[in-house]
Coordinates of C-alpha atoms in Angstrom, one line a residue:
Chain A
X24 CA 83.6 105.5 83.6
X25 CA 80.5 103.5 84.0
X26 CA 78.0 103.5 81.1
X27 CA 74.9 104.5 83.1
X28 CA 76.7 107.6 84.3
X29 CA 77.5 108.6 80.8
X30 CA 73.8 108.8 79.9
X31 CA 73.5 112.0 82.0
X32 CA 76.1 113.8 79.9
X33 CA 75.5 116.1 77.1
X34 CA 76.7 115.0 73.6
X35 CA 79.7 117.4 73.8
X36 CA 80.7 115.8 77.1
X37 CA 80.3 112.3 75.7
X38 CA 82.4 113.1 72.7
X39 CA 85.1 114.5 75.0
X40 CA 85.0 111.4 77.2
X41 CA 85.8 109.2 74.2
X42 CA 88.4 111.6 73.0
X43 CA 90.1 111.7 76.4
X44 CA 89.8 108.0 77.1
X45 CA 91.9 106.8 74.2
X46 CA 94.7 109.1 75.4
X47 CA 94.6 107.9 79.0
X48 CA 97.3 105.7 80.3
X49 CA 95.5 102.5 81.2
X50 CA 96.0 100.7 84.5
X51 CA 98.3 97.7 83.9
X52 CA 95.7 95.2 85.2
X53 CA 97.5 92.0 84.4
X54 CA 100.8 93.3 85.8
X55 CA 99.0 94.5 88.9
X56 CA 97.3 91.1 89.3
X57 CA 100.6 89.2 89.1
X58 CA 102.3 91.6 91.5
X59 CA 99.4 91.4 93.9
X60 CA 99.4 87.6 93.7
X61 CA 103.1 87.3 94.6
X62 CA 103.3 90.0 97.2
X63 CA 100.1 89.0 98.8
X64 CA 101.2 85.4 98.8
X65 CA 104.6 86.4 100.3
X66 CA 102.9 88.3 103.1
X67 CA 100.7 85.2 103.8
X68 CA 103.7 83.0 103.8
X69 CA 105.3 85.2 106.4
X70 CA 102.1 84.9 108.4
X71 CA 102.2 81.1 108.1
X72 CA 105.8 81.1 109.3
X73 CA 104.8 83.1 112.3
X74 CA 102.0 80.7 113.1
X75 CA 104.3 77.8 113.0
X76 CA 106.7 79.7 115.2
X77 CA 104.0 80.2 117.8
X78 CA 102.9 76.6 117.6
X79 CA 106.4 75.2 117.8
X80 CA 107.8 77.4 120.6
X81 CA 104.7 78.3 122.5
X82 CA 101.6 76.5 123.7
X83 CA 99.3 77.3 120.7
X84 CA 97.2 75.0 118.6
X85 CA 96.2 75.5 115.0
X86 CA 92.9 77.0 116.3
X87 CA 94.3 79.4 118.8
X88 CA 97.3 80.6 116.9
X89 CA 95.3 83.0 114.8
X90 CA 95.2 85.8 117.3
X91 CA 98.9 86.2 118.1
X92 CA 99.7 85.8 114.4
X93 CA 97.4 88.6 113.4
X94 CA 98.7 90.8 116.2
X95 CA 102.3 90.2 115.1
X96 CA 101.5 90.9 111.5
X97 CA 99.7 94.1 112.4
X98 CA 102.6 95.1 114.6
X99 CA 105.0 94.6 111.7
X100 CA 102.7 96.6 109.4
X101 CA 102.7 99.4 112.1
X102 CA 106.5 99.6 112.0
X103 CA 106.6 99.6 108.2
X104 CA 103.9 102.3 108.1
X105 CA 105.7 104.4 110.7
X106 CA 109.0 104.2 108.8
X107 CA 107.2 105.2 105.6
X108 CA 107.8 101.9 103.8
X109 CA 104.3 100.4 103.5
X110 CA 102.9 103.0 101.1
X111 CA 105.8 102.4 98.8
X112 CA 105.3 98.7 98.9
X113 CA 101.6 99.3 98.2
X114 CA 102.2 101.4 95.1
X115 CA 104.0 98.3 93.8
X116 CA 101.8 95.5 95.2
X117 CA 98.3 97.1 95.0
X118 CA 95.8 94.6 96.4
X119 CA 98.6 92.3 97.4
X120 CA 99.4 94.5 100.4
X121 CA 95.9 95.9 100.9
X122 CA 93.9 92.7 101.2
X123 CA 95.9 90.9 104.0
X124 CA 95.4 92.0 107.6
X125 CA 98.5 94.1 107.3
X126 CA 96.7 96.4 104.9
X127 CA 93.9 96.8 107.5
X128 CA 96.6 97.6 110.1
X129 CA 98.1 100.2 107.7
X130 CA 94.8 101.9 107.1
X131 CA 94.2 102.3 110.9
X132 CA 97.8 103.3 111.7
X133 CA 98.3 105.7 108.8
X134 CA 95.2 107.6 109.8
X135 CA 96.3 107.7 113.4
X136 CA 99.7 109.1 112.5
X137 CA 98.2 111.6 110.0
X138 CA 95.9 113.2 112.6
X139 CA 98.2 113.2 115.5
X140 CA 98.7 117.0 115.0
X141 CA 95.0 117.6 115.9
X142 CA 95.4 116.0 119.4
X143 CA 94.7 112.6 120.9
X144 CA 90.9 112.8 121.3
X145 CA 89.7 114.7 118.2
X146 CA 92.7 113.9 116.1
X147 CA 93.9 110.3 116.7
X148 CA 90.7 109.0 118.3
X149 CA 88.3 110.7 115.9
X150 CA 90.1 109.8 112.7
X151 CA 91.8 106.5 113.4
X152 CA 89.0 104.5 111.9
X153 CA 88.0 106.8 109.1
X154 CA 89.3 104.4 106.5
X155 CA 89.0 101.1 108.4
X156 CA 85.7 102.0 110.0
X157 CA 83.7 100.9 106.9
X158 CA 85.7 97.7 106.8
X159 CA 84.7 96.9 110.3
X160 CA 81.0 98.0 109.8
X161 CA 80.4 96.1 106.6
X162 CA 82.6 93.2 107.6
X163 CA 80.6 92.7 110.8
X164 CA 77.4 93.2 108.9
X165 CA 78.1 90.7 106.2
X166 CA 79.3 88.2 108.8
X167 CA 75.9 88.7 110.5
X168 CA 74.0 88.2 107.2
X169 CA 75.9 85.0 106.3
X170 CA 75.4 83.7 109.8
X171 CA 71.7 84.4 109.6
X172 CA 71.4 82.6 106.3
X173 CA 73.3 79.7 107.6
X174 CA 71.1 79.5 110.7
X175 CA 67.9 79.6 108.6
X176 CA 69.2 77.0 106.2
X177 CA 70.4 74.6 108.9
X178 CA 67.2 75.0 111.0
X179 CA 64.6 74.7 108.2
X180 CA 66.5 73.4 105.2
X181 CA 67.6 70.3 107.0
X182 CA 71.3 70.5 105.9
X183 CA 72.5 69.3 109.3
Chain B
X13 CA 92.0 147.9 78.7
X14 CA 89.5 145.3 77.9
X15 CA 90.1 143.5 74.7
X16 CA 87.7 141.0 73.1
X17 CA 85.5 139.2 75.5
X18 CA 87.6 138.4 78.6
X19 CA 91.1 139.7 78.1
X20 CA 92.9 142.6 79.8
X21 CA 95.7 144.3 78.0
X22 CA 98.0 146.2 80.4
X23 CA 99.3 149.3 78.6
X24 CA 101.6 150.3 81.5
X25 CA 103.1 146.8 81.4
X26 CA 103.6 146.0 85.1
X27 CA 107.0 144.5 85.9
X28 CA 107.8 141.3 87.7
X29 CA 110.5 143.0 89.9
X30 CA 111.6 139.9 91.7
X31 CA 110.5 136.4 92.2
X32 CA 111.3 133.7 94.8
X33 CA 110.6 130.0 94.9
X34 CA 110.9 127.5 97.8
X35 CA 110.7 123.8 97.4
X36 CA 110.7 120.5 99.3
X37 CA 112.8 117.4 99.2
X38 CA 111.1 115.9 96.1
X39 CA 111.6 119.1 94.2
X40 CA 115.3 119.1 95.3
X41 CA 115.7 115.9 93.4
X42 CA 113.8 117.2 90.4
X43 CA 114.7 118.5 87.0
X44 CA 114.8 122.2 87.9
X45 CA 116.3 122.1 91.4
X46 CA 118.9 124.8 90.5
X47 CA 116.1 127.3 89.8
X48 CA 114.8 127.2 93.4
X49 CA 116.0 129.9 95.8
X50 CA 115.6 127.7 98.8
X51 CA 115.2 123.9 99.1
X52 CA 114.2 121.9 102.1
X53 CA 115.4 118.4 102.9
X54 CA 112.7 117.8 105.4
X55 CA 109.0 117.9 104.5
X56 CA 108.2 119.2 108.0
X57 CA 110.5 122.2 107.6
X58 CA 111.2 121.9 111.3
X59 CA 107.5 122.6 112.2
X60 CA 105.2 120.2 114.2
X61 CA 102.5 120.0 111.5
X62 CA 102.4 119.9 107.7
X63 CA 100.0 122.9 107.7
X64 CA 102.5 125.0 109.6
X65 CA 105.3 123.8 107.2
X66 CA 103.0 124.9 104.4
X67 CA 102.7 128.4 105.9
X68 CA 106.5 128.6 106.4
X69 CA 107.0 127.8 102.7
X70 CA 105.0 130.8 101.8
X71 CA 106.6 133.1 104.4
X72 CA 110.1 132.2 103.2
X73 CA 109.2 132.9 99.6
X74 CA 107.7 136.2 100.4
X75 CA 110.6 137.4 102.4
X76 CA 113.1 136.1 99.9
X77 CA 111.3 138.0 97.1
X78 CA 111.4 141.2 99.0
X79 CA 115.1 140.6 99.9
X80 CA 115.9 140.1 96.2
X81 CA 114.1 143.3 95.2
X82 CA 115.7 145.1 98.2
X83 CA 112.3 146.3 99.4
X84 CA 110.9 146.5 102.9
X85 CA 107.5 144.9 103.6
X86 CA 106.1 148.4 104.4
X87 CA 106.6 149.4 100.8
X88 CA 104.4 146.6 99.6
X89 CA 100.7 147.7 99.3
X90 CA 99.0 144.4 98.9
X91 CA 99.5 140.7 99.0
X92 CA 97.3 138.5 96.8
X93 CA 97.8 134.9 97.3
X94 CA 96.1 131.5 97.7
X95 CA 96.6 127.8 98.3
X96 CA 94.6 124.6 98.4
X97 CA 94.1 124.1 102.1
X98 CA 90.6 124.6 103.7
X99 CA 89.9 128.3 104.2
X100 CA 93.4 129.0 102.8
X101 CA 95.0 129.2 106.2
X102 CA 98.6 129.0 104.9
X103 CA 98.1 132.1 102.8
X104 CA 96.2 134.0 105.5
X105 CA 98.6 133.0 108.2
X106 CA 101.6 134.1 106.1
X107 CA 99.7 137.4 105.6
X108 CA 99.4 137.7 109.3
X109 CA 103.2 137.4 109.6
X110 CA 103.7 140.0 106.9
X111 CA 100.9 142.2 108.2
X112 CA 100.4 143.5 104.6
X113 CA 96.9 144.3 103.4
X114 CA 95.8 141.0 101.9
X115 CA 93.4 139.5 99.5
X116 CA 93.0 135.7 99.5
X117 CA 92.1 134.2 96.2
X118 CA 91.1 130.6 95.3
X119 CA 91.4 129.1 91.9
X120 CA 92.7 125.7 93.0
X121 CA 95.9 125.0 91.0
X122 CA 95.2 128.0 88.8
X123 CA 95.6 130.4 91.7
X124 CA 99.1 131.5 90.7
X125 CA 97.9 133.1 87.5
X126 CA 94.6 134.3 88.9
X127 CA 96.5 136.2 91.5
X128 CA 99.1 137.5 89.0
X129 CA 96.4 138.7 86.6
X130 CA 94.7 140.6 89.4
X131 CA 97.9 142.0 90.7
X132 CA 98.9 143.2 87.2
X133 CA 95.5 144.8 86.8
X134 CA 95.7 146.7 90.0
X135 CA 99.3 147.9 89.4
X136 CA 98.5 148.8 85.8
X137 CA 95.7 151.2 86.9
X138 CA 97.7 152.8 89.7
X139 CA 96.0 150.9 92.5
X140 CA 99.3 149.9 94.0
X141 CA 103.1 150.4 93.5
X142 CA 104.1 147.0 94.7
X143 CA 102.0 143.8 95.1
X144 CA 103.3 140.5 96.4
X145 CA 101.5 137.6 94.7
X146 CA 102.0 133.9 94.9
X147 CA 100.6 130.4 95.3
X148 CA 101.8 127.4 97.3
X149 CA 101.1 123.8 98.0
X150 CA 102.5 121.2 100.4
X151 CA 102.3 117.6 99.3
X152 CA 101.4 116.0 102.7
X153 CA 99.0 118.8 103.7
X154 CA 97.2 118.7 100.4
X155 CA 97.1 114.9 100.2
X156 CA 95.7 114.7 103.7
X157 CA 92.9 116.9 102.8
X158 CA 92.0 115.7 99.3
X159 CA 93.0 112.0 99.4
X160 CA 94.2 109.5 101.9
X161 CA 96.6 109.7 104.9
X162 CA 100.2 110.1 103.6
X163 CA 101.3 106.7 104.8
X164 CA 98.2 104.9 103.7
X165 CA 99.0 102.1 101.2
X166 CA 96.6 102.7 98.4
X167 CA 97.8 102.1 94.8
X168 CA 97.5 105.1 92.6
X169 CA 96.6 104.7 88.9
X170 CA 99.1 105.9 86.2
X171 CA 96.8 108.9 85.6
X172 CA 97.4 110.3 89.1
X173 CA 99.7 113.2 89.8
X174 CA 102.1 114.2 92.5
X175 CA 101.3 117.4 94.5
X176 CA 104.3 119.8 94.5
X177 CA 105.7 121.0 97.8
X178 CA 106.7 124.5 97.1
X179 CA 105.8 128.2 97.0
X180 CA 106.3 130.6 94.2
X181 CA 106.1 134.3 94.7
X182 CA 106.4 137.3 92.5
X183 CA 106.7 141.0 93.4
X184 CA 104.8 143.0 90.8
X185 CA 105.7 146.6 90.5
X186 CA 104.8 149.6 88.4
X187 CA 108.3 150.3 87.4
X188 CA 111.7 148.6 87.4
X189 CA 113.6 146.1 85.4
X190 CA 112.3 142.6 84.7
X191 CA 109.8 140.6 82.7
X192 CA 106.6 142.5 81.9
X193 CA 103.1 141.4 82.2
X194 CA 101.3 142.4 79.0
X195 CA 97.9 140.8 79.1
X196 CA 95.7 138.3 80.9
X197 CA 92.7 136.2 80.0
X198 CA 90.3 135.1 82.7
X199 CA 89.0 131.6 82.3
X200 CA 85.5 130.3 82.5
X201 CA 84.5 127.2 84.4
X202 CA 84.5 124.2 82.0
X203 CA 83.0 120.9 83.1
X204 CA 83.3 118.0 80.7
X205 CA 81.6 115.6 83.2
X206 CA 84.7 113.7 84.3
X207 CA 84.5 112.4 87.9
X208 CA 87.9 110.7 88.5
X209 CA 89.9 112.7 91.0
X210 CA 92.9 110.6 90.0
X211 CA 92.8 112.0 86.5
X212 CA 92.9 115.7 86.9
X213 CA 94.9 116.3 83.8
X214 CA 92.1 114.8 81.6
X215 CA 89.5 116.8 83.4
X216 CA 91.4 120.1 83.2
X217 CA 92.5 119.9 79.5
X218 CA 89.3 121.3 78.0
X219 CA 89.5 124.4 80.3
X220 CA 93.1 125.0 79.2
X221 CA 92.1 124.7 75.6
X222 CA 89.1 127.1 76.1
X223 CA 91.3 129.8 77.7
X224 CA 94.1 129.5 75.2
X225 CA 91.7 129.8 72.3
X226 CA 89.9 132.7 73.9
X227 CA 93.2 134.5 74.6
X228 CA 94.4 134.2 71.0
X229 CA 91.0 135.1 69.6
X230 CA 90.8 138.2 71.9
X231 CA 94.3 139.3 71.2
X232 CA 93.9 138.5 67.5
X233 CA 97.2 136.7 67.3
X234 CA 98.1 133.1 66.5
X235 CA 99.9 130.6 68.6
X236 CA 103.3 131.4 66.9
X237 CA 103.2 134.8 68.6
X238 CA 104.4 133.1 71.7
X239 CA 107.7 131.4 72.0
X240 CA 106.2 129.2 74.7
X241 CA 102.7 128.3 75.8
X242 CA 103.0 126.6 79.1
X243 CA 100.1 125.0 81.1
X244 CA 100.0 124.7 84.9
X245 CA 99.6 121.1 85.8
X246 CA 98.0 119.0 83.1
X247 CA 100.6 116.2 83.4
X248 CA 101.2 113.7 80.7
X249 CA 97.6 112.8 79.9
X250 CA 96.3 116.4 80.1
X251 CA 99.1 117.7 77.9
X252 CA 98.5 115.1 75.2
X253 CA 94.7 115.6 75.3
X254 CA 94.9 119.4 75.2
X255 CA 97.5 119.5 72.4
X256 CA 95.4 117.1 70.3
X257 CA 92.2 119.2 71.1
X258 CA 94.0 122.4 70.0
X259 CA 95.2 120.8 66.8
X260 CA 91.8 119.3 66.2
X261 CA 90.3 122.8 66.4
X262 CA 92.8 123.9 63.8
X263 CA 95.6 125.5 65.8
X264 CA 99.1 125.1 64.5
X265 CA 101.3 124.4 67.5
X266 CA 104.7 122.8 67.6
X267 CA 105.1 120.2 70.3
X268 CA 108.2 121.8 71.9
X269 CA 106.5 125.1 72.2
X270 CA 103.7 123.7 74.2
X271 CA 105.0 122.6 77.6
X272 CA 103.5 121.8 81.0
X273 CA 104.9 122.8 84.4
X274 CA 103.9 119.5 85.9
X275 CA 106.2 117.8 83.4
X276 CA 109.1 120.3 83.7
X277 CA 109.5 120.1 87.4
X278 CA 110.3 116.4 88.0
X279 CA 112.9 114.2 86.6
X280 CA 112.3 111.0 84.6
X281 CA 112.2 108.1 87.1
X282 CA 110.7 110.0 90.1
X283 CA 107.6 108.2 91.2
X284 CA 105.2 111.0 90.2
X285 CA 103.1 109.0 87.7
X286 CA 101.5 111.4 85.3
X287 CA 103.5 114.5 86.6
X288 CA 103.4 117.3 89.2
X289 CA 100.3 119.2 90.3
X290 CA 99.1 121.6 93.0
X291 CA 98.9 125.3 93.4
X292 CA 102.7 125.4 93.9
X293 CA 103.4 123.6 90.6
X294 CA 102.8 126.5 88.2
X295 CA 104.0 129.0 90.7
X296 CA 107.4 127.5 91.3
X297 CA 108.1 126.5 87.7
X298 CA 107.0 129.9 86.2
X299 CA 108.5 132.2 88.9
X300 CA 111.7 130.1 89.0
X301 CA 112.7 128.1 86.0
X302 CA 110.8 129.8 83.2
X303 CA 111.5 133.4 84.2
X304 CA 115.2 132.5 84.6
X305 CA 115.1 131.1 81.1
X306 CA 113.5 134.3 79.9
X307 CA 116.1 136.4 81.5
X308 CA 118.8 134.3 79.8
X309 CA 117.2 135.3 76.6
X310 CA 116.0 131.9 75.6
X311 CA 112.5 133.3 74.9
X312 CA 110.8 136.6 74.7
X313 CA 107.1 135.9 74.9
X314 CA 105.4 133.4 77.1
X315 CA 101.8 132.6 77.8
X316 CA 101.2 130.9 81.1
X317 CA 98.0 129.0 81.4
X318 CA 97.5 127.8 85.0
X319 CA 94.8 125.1 85.3
X320 CA 92.7 124.3 88.3
X321 CA 90.2 121.7 89.2
X322 CA 87.5 123.2 91.4
X323 CA 86.4 120.2 93.3
X324 CA 86.4 119.4 97.0
X325 CA 86.6 115.9 98.6
X326 CA 83.0 116.4 99.6
X327 CA 81.7 117.1 96.1
X328 CA 83.6 114.1 94.8
X329 CA 82.1 111.8 97.4
X330 CA 78.6 113.2 96.5
X331 CA 79.2 112.1 93.0
X332 CA 79.6 115.5 91.4
X333 CA 81.7 116.0 88.3
X334 CA 84.9 118.1 88.3
X335 CA 84.5 121.7 87.1
X336 CA 87.8 123.1 85.9
X337 CA 89.2 126.5 85.1
X338 CA 92.3 128.0 83.5
X339 CA 93.7 131.6 83.6
X340 CA 96.2 132.8 81.1
X341 CA 98.8 135.6 81.7
X342 CA 101.2 136.8 79.0
X343 CA 104.7 137.7 80.1
X344 CA 107.3 139.3 77.8
X345 CA 110.9 140.2 78.3
X346 CA 113.5 141.8 76.1
X347 CA 111.0 143.1 73.6
X348 CA 110.8 146.7 72.3
X349 CA 109.5 148.3 75.4
X350 CA 111.6 146.9 78.2

């Protein structure tokens, strides 16, 4: 728990926090990092293979291959989510399966499946982006801010 | 009769006439699968939503308990039950099916003992002849409400717990054969300022300690009076923390006489992290496994301390701490009076 939060606690609560914390099972951070590195890397390697596949067999270039590759990866994530495999993979891989685009797909699809019982409009439609919505919002917003900074620097800073 | 500050002693010793427990697929693979009356292989229970499946768990347990006691539903005066779903629809909808006069109670995962204490109180003072009481939870329905979608790939920390799919029900009567309810201590809300909903055990441990100490103080007995003190769903971390707290406060308590339902229910190697949790956890373990052990004569006196975390997803998101509660009920069997 963050230190600034602790300031609001009474001495009894603070004492208990320390008492409890030493008995808590710690997150295995190093193990999680190693797993995330390899699983995340493996997912990206599959993505790369799919890119090459599209470039080799279809009329795609390195610049245009992104869209079909992402679509394929999300499609695979959808199947794995639907069959109940992705969440098990994620418990093992952590960030390794959450950070790639497949994790984004999983966040959308799992919410859509979950709320199917409440109907298509209020259930699936209303809840599909309840996890991924903030990724889209803040992703778009940070892209906007970065683009703004770049524009300003290039125009007035004379980088170009 | 009131004893001490917050303990009821039941002179007429209400009887647990019959119990019934229903479990899901995960529980069927667990440690105490043999103690369940009914086990389901499918989490959906043949229904088209998890919430309906949750309700069916409850209904099956209620009907099974009445069948075991050979009692018609018209003979039951009240039903006192609760669960974790918003507005407690599984309990209320099961009450609709039974059409028994019904009181819904909420104590999060401590509901089982809250409802049992109230039932015993009512039966003890002649307010009813038979009361059906119970608690249930359904893994997918509860996870959906409190955490992420079931299929969402989020890594859970080792302190997290696994919500039990199951319903545990007891039929409390004024007379008959069976384990007897001798006293109950009502818990107070304890908040030690923890905020992590993935560490419920750590948050609930002080509440359990508070209630156990209050019970022993009110009853003027020490921990050795009970063959077993069992907590609801503290899990690995909560059990260690609470045992150490009790010992730090000077209680003499042997490790094997202090158990936790959340650790009894699953087998080593099941991916439940710190152990089981949920309103159905203490209900199924106590009404199934532990009462069976009592009837086999393995123990005579047991204190069940069901623990509950009284948070909602909303209060957590608004940065509030997790208030917790624990209710204790003493059950005896094979003593002088029965």
